[in-house]
Coordinates of N, CA and C in Angstrom, one line a residue:
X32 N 20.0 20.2 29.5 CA 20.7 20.0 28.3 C 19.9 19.3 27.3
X33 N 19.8 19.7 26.3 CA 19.7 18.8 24.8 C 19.0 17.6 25.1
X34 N 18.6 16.6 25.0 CA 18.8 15.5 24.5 C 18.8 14.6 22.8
X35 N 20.2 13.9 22.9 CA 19.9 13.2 21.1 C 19.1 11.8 21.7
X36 N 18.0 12.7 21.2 CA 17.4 10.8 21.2 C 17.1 10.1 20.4
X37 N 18.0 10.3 19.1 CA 18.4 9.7 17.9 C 19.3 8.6 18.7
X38 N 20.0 9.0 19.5 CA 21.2 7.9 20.2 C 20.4 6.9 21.0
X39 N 20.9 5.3 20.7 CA 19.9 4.5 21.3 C 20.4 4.6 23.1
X40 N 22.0 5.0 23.1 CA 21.9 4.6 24.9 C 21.3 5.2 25.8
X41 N 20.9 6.8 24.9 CA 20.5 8.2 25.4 C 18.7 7.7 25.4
X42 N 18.5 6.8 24.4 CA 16.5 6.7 24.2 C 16.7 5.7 25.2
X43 N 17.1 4.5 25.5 CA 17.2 3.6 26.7 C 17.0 4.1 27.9
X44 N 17.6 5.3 28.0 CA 18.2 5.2 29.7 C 16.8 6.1 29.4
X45 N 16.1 6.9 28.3 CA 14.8 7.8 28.6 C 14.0 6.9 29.0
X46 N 14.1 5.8 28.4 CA 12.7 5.1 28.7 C 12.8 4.3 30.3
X47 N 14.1 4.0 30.6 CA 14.3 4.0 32.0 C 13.9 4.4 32.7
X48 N 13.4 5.8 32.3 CA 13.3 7.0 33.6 C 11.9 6.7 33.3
X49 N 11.2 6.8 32.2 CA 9.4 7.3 31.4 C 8.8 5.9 32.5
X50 N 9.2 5.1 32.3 CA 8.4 3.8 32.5 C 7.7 3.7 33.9
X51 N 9.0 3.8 34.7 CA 8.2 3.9 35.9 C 7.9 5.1 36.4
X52 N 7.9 6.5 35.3 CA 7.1 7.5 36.1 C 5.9 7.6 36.0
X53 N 5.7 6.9 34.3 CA 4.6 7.0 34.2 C 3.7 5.9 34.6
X54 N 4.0 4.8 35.8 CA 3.7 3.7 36.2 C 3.4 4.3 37.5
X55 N 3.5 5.4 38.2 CA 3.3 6.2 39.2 C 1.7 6.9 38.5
X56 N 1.8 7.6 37.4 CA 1.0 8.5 37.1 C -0.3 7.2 36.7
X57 N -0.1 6.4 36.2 CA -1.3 5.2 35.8 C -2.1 4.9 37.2
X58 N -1.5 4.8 38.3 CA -1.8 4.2 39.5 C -2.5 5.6 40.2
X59 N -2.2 7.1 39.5 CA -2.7 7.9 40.3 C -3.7 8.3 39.5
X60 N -4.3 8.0 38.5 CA -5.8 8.5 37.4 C -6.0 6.8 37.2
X61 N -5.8 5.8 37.9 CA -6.1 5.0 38.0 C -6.6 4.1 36.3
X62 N -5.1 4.4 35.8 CA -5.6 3.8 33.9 C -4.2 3.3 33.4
X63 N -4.2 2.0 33.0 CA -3.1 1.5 33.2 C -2.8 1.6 31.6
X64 N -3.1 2.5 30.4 CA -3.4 2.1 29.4 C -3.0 3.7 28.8
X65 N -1.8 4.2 29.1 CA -1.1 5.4 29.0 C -0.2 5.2 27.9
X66 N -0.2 5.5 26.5 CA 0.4 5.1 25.4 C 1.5 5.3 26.0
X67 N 2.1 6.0 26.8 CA 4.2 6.4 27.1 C 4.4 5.3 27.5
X68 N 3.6 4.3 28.3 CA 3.9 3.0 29.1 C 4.3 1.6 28.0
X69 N 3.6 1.9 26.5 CA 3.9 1.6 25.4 C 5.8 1.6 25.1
X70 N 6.0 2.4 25.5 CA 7.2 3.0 24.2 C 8.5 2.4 24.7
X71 N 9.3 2.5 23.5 CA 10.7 1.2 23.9 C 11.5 2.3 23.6
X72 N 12.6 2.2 23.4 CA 13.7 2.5 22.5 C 14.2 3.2 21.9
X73 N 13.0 2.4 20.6 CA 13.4 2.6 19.2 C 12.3 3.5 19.0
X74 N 11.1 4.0 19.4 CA 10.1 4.1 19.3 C 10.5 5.7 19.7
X75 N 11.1 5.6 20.7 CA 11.8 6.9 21.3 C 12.4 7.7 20.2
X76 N 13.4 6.5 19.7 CA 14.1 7.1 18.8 C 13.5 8.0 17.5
X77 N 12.5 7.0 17.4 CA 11.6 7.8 16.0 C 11.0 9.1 16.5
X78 N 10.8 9.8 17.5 CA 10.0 10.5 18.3 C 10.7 11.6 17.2
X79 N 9.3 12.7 17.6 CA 9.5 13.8 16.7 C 9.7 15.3 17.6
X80 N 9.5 14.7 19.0 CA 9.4 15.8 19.6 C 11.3 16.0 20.0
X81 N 11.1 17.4 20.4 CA 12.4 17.8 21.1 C 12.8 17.4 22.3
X82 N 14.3 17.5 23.5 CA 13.9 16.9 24.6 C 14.8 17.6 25.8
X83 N 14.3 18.1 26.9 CA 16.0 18.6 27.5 C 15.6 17.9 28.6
X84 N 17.2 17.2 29.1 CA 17.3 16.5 30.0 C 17.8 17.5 31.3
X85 N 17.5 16.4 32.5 CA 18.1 17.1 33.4 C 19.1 16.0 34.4
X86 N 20.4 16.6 34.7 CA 21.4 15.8 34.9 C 21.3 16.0 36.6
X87 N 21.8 14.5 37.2 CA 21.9 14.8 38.5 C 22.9 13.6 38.9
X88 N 24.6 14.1 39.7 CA 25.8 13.5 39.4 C 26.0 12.9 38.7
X89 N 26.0 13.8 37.3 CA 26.2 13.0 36.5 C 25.5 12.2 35.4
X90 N 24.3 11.8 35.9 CA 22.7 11.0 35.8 C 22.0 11.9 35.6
X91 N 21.4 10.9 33.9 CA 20.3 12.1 33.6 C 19.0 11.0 34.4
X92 N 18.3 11.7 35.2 CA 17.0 11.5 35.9 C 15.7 12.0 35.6
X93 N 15.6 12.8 34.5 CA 14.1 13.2 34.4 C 14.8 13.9 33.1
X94 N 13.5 14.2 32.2 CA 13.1 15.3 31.2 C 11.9 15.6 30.8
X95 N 11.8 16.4 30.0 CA 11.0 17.6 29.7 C 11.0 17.5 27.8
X96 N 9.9 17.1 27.2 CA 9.6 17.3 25.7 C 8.6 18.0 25.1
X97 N 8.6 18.7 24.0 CA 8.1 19.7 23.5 C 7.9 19.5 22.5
X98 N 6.9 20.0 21.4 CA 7.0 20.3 19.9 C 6.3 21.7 19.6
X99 N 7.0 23.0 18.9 CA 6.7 24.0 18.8 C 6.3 24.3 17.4
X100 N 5.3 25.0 17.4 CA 5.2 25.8 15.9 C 5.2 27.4 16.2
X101 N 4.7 28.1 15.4 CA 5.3 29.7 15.1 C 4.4 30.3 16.7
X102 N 3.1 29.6 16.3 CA 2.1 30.3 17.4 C 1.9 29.8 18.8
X103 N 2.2 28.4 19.0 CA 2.4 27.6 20.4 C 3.8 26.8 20.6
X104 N 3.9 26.3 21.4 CA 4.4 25.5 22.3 C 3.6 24.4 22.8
X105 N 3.7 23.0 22.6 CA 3.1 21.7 23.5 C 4.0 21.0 24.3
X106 N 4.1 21.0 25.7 CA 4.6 20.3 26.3 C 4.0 19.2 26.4
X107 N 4.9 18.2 25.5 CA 4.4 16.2 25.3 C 4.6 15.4 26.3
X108 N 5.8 15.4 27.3 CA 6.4 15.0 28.2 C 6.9 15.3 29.3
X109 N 6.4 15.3 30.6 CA 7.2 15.7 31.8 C 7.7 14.3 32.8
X110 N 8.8 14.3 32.7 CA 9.0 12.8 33.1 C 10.7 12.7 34.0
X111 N 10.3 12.4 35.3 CA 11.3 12.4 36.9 C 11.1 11.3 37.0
X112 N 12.4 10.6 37.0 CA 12.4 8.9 38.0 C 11.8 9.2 38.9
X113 N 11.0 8.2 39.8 CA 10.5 8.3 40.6 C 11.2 8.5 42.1
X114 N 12.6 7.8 41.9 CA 13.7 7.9 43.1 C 14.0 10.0 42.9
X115 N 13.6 10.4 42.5 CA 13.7 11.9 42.2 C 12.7 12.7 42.7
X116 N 11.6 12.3 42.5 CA 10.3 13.0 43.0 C 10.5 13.9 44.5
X117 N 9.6 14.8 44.2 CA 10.3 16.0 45.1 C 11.4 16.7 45.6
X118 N 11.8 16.8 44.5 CA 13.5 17.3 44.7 C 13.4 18.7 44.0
X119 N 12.0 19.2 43.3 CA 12.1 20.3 42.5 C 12.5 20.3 40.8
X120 N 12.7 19.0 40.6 CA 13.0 19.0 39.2 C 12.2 18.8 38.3
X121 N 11.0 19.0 38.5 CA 10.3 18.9 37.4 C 9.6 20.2 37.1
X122 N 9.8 21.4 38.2 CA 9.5 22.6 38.2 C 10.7 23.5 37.7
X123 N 12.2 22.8 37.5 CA 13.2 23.2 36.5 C 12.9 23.2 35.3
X124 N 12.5 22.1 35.3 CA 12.1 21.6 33.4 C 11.0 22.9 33.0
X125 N 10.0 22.8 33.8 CA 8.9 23.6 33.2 C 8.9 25.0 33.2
X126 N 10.1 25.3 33.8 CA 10.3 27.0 34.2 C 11.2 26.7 32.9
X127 N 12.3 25.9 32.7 CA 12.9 26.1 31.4 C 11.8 26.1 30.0
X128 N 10.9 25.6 29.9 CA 9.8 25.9 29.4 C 9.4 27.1 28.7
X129 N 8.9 27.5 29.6 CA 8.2 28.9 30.3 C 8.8 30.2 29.5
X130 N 10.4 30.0 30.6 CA 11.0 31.0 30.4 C 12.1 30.9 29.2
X131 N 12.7 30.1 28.8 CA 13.4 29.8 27.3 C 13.0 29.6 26.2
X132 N 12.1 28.4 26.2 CA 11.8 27.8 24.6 C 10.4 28.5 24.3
X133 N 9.4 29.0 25.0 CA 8.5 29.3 24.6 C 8.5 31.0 24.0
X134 N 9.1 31.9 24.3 CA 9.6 33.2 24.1 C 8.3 33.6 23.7
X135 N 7.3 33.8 24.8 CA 6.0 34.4 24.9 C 4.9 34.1 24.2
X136 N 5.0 33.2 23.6 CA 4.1 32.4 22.6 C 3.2 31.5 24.0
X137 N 1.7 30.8 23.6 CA 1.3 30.1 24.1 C 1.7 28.5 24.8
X138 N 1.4 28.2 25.8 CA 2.1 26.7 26.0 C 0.9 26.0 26.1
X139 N 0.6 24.8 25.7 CA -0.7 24.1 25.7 C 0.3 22.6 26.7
X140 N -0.9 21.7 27.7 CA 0.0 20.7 28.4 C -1.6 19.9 28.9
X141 N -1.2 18.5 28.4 CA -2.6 17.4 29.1 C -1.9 17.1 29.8
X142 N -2.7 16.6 30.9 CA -2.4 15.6 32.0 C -3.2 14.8 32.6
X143 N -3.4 13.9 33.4 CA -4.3 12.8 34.0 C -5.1 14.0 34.6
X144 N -6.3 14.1 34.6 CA -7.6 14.9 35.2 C -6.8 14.3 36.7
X145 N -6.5 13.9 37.1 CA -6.7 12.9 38.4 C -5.1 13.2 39.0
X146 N -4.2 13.6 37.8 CA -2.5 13.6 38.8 C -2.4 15.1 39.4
X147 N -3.1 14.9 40.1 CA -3.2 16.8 41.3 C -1.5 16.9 41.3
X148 N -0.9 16.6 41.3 CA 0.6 16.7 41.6 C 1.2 17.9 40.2
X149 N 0.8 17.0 39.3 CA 1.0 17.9 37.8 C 0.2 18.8 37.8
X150 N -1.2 18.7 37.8 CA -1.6 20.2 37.5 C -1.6 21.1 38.3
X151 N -1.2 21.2 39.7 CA -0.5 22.3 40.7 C 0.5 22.5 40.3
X152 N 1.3 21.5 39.7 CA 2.8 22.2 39.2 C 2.5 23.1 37.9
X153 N 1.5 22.9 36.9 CA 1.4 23.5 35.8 C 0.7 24.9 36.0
X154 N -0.4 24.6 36.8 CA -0.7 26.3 37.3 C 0.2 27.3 38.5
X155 N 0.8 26.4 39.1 CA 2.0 27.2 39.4 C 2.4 28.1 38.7
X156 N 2.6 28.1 37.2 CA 3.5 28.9 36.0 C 2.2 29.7 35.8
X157 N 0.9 29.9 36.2 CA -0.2 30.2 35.2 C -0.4 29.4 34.3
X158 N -0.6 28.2 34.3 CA -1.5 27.7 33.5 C -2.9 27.6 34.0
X159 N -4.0 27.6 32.7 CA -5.5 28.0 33.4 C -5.9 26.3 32.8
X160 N -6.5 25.1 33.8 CA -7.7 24.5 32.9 C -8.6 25.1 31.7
X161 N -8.4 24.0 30.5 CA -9.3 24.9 29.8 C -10.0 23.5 29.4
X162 N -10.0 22.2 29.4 CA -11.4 21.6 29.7 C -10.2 20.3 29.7
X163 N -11.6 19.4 30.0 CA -11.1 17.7 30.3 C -11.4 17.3 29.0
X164 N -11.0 15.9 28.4 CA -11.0 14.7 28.3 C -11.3 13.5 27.8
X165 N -12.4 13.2 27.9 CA -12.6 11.4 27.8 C -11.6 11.1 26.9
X166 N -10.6 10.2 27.4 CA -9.5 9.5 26.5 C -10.4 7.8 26.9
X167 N -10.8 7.4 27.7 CA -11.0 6.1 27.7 C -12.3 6.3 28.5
X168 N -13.4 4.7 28.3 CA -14.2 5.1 29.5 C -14.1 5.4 30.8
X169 N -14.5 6.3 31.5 CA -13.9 7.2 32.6 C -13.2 7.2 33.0
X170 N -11.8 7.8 32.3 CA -10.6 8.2 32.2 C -10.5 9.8 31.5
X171 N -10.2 10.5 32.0 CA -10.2 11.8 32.0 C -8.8 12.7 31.5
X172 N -8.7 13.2 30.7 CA -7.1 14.2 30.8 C -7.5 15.6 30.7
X173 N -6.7 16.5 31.3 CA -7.0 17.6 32.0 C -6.0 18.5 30.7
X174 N -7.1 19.4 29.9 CA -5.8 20.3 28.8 C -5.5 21.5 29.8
X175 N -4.2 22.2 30.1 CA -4.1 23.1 30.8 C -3.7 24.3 29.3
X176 N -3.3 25.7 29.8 CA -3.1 26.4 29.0 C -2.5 27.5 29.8
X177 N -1.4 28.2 29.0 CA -0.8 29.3 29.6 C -1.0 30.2 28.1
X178 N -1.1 31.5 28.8 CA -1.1 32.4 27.4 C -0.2 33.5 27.6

């Protein structure tokens, strides 16, 4: 589903989920200095990207953000509470991805050089590495690419 994350209860409860996932992903590329680990709110709220959530009883527990132009697709965000992990929901989001919002256009997606977990799930779809990195001293992010 959608997300309005113009709505502050809706950007709250995102950052609920963002915080400690990406508090999982800092501890696995070993860099505790991940701008998402920054973000509040309101910060959410100003966000420019799009966002679909994914509900579970009820509870939204993970999403998926994007920003598209004519010729790609960027997936900005992939983000499962951590009480969620391994349940298959972050290979929902990305197959919604894939197969909905992208409509055969390119998908471009960084990730921690170091979170093996994400870039198995991203080449899963066909995505190919197409180089690393340096975001900090040796701290690495891995650009994947599907075409």
């Amino acid at each position: 589903m959608k997300l309005d994350v113009a709505n502050y209860d809706i950007a709250k409860r995102m950052i609920d989920i963002q915080i400690p996932a990406y508090k999982v992903e800092a501890e696995l590329i070993g860099f505790e200095g991940i701008p998402q680990l920054q973000d509040t709110a309101e910060k959410m709220m100003e966000c420019r990207e799009q966002f679909v959530g994914y509900m579970l009883d009820g509870e939204l527990v993970a999403f998926i953000s994007y920003e598209e132009t004519d010729q790609e697709v960027e997936i900005c965000r992939l983000v499962v509470h951590p009480y969620h992990f391994r349940k298959k929901i972050a290979t929902i989001l990305v197959e919604h991805i894939v197969e909905t919002i992208s409509q055969g256009r390119p998908i471009r997606v960084n990730t921690g050089a170091l979170n093996f977990p994400a870039k198995g799930l991203y080449q899963m779809f066909g995505f190919r590495q197409v180089r690393d990195i340096e975001v900090a001293p040796g701290v690495f992010i891995t650009e994947l690419r599907r075409n």
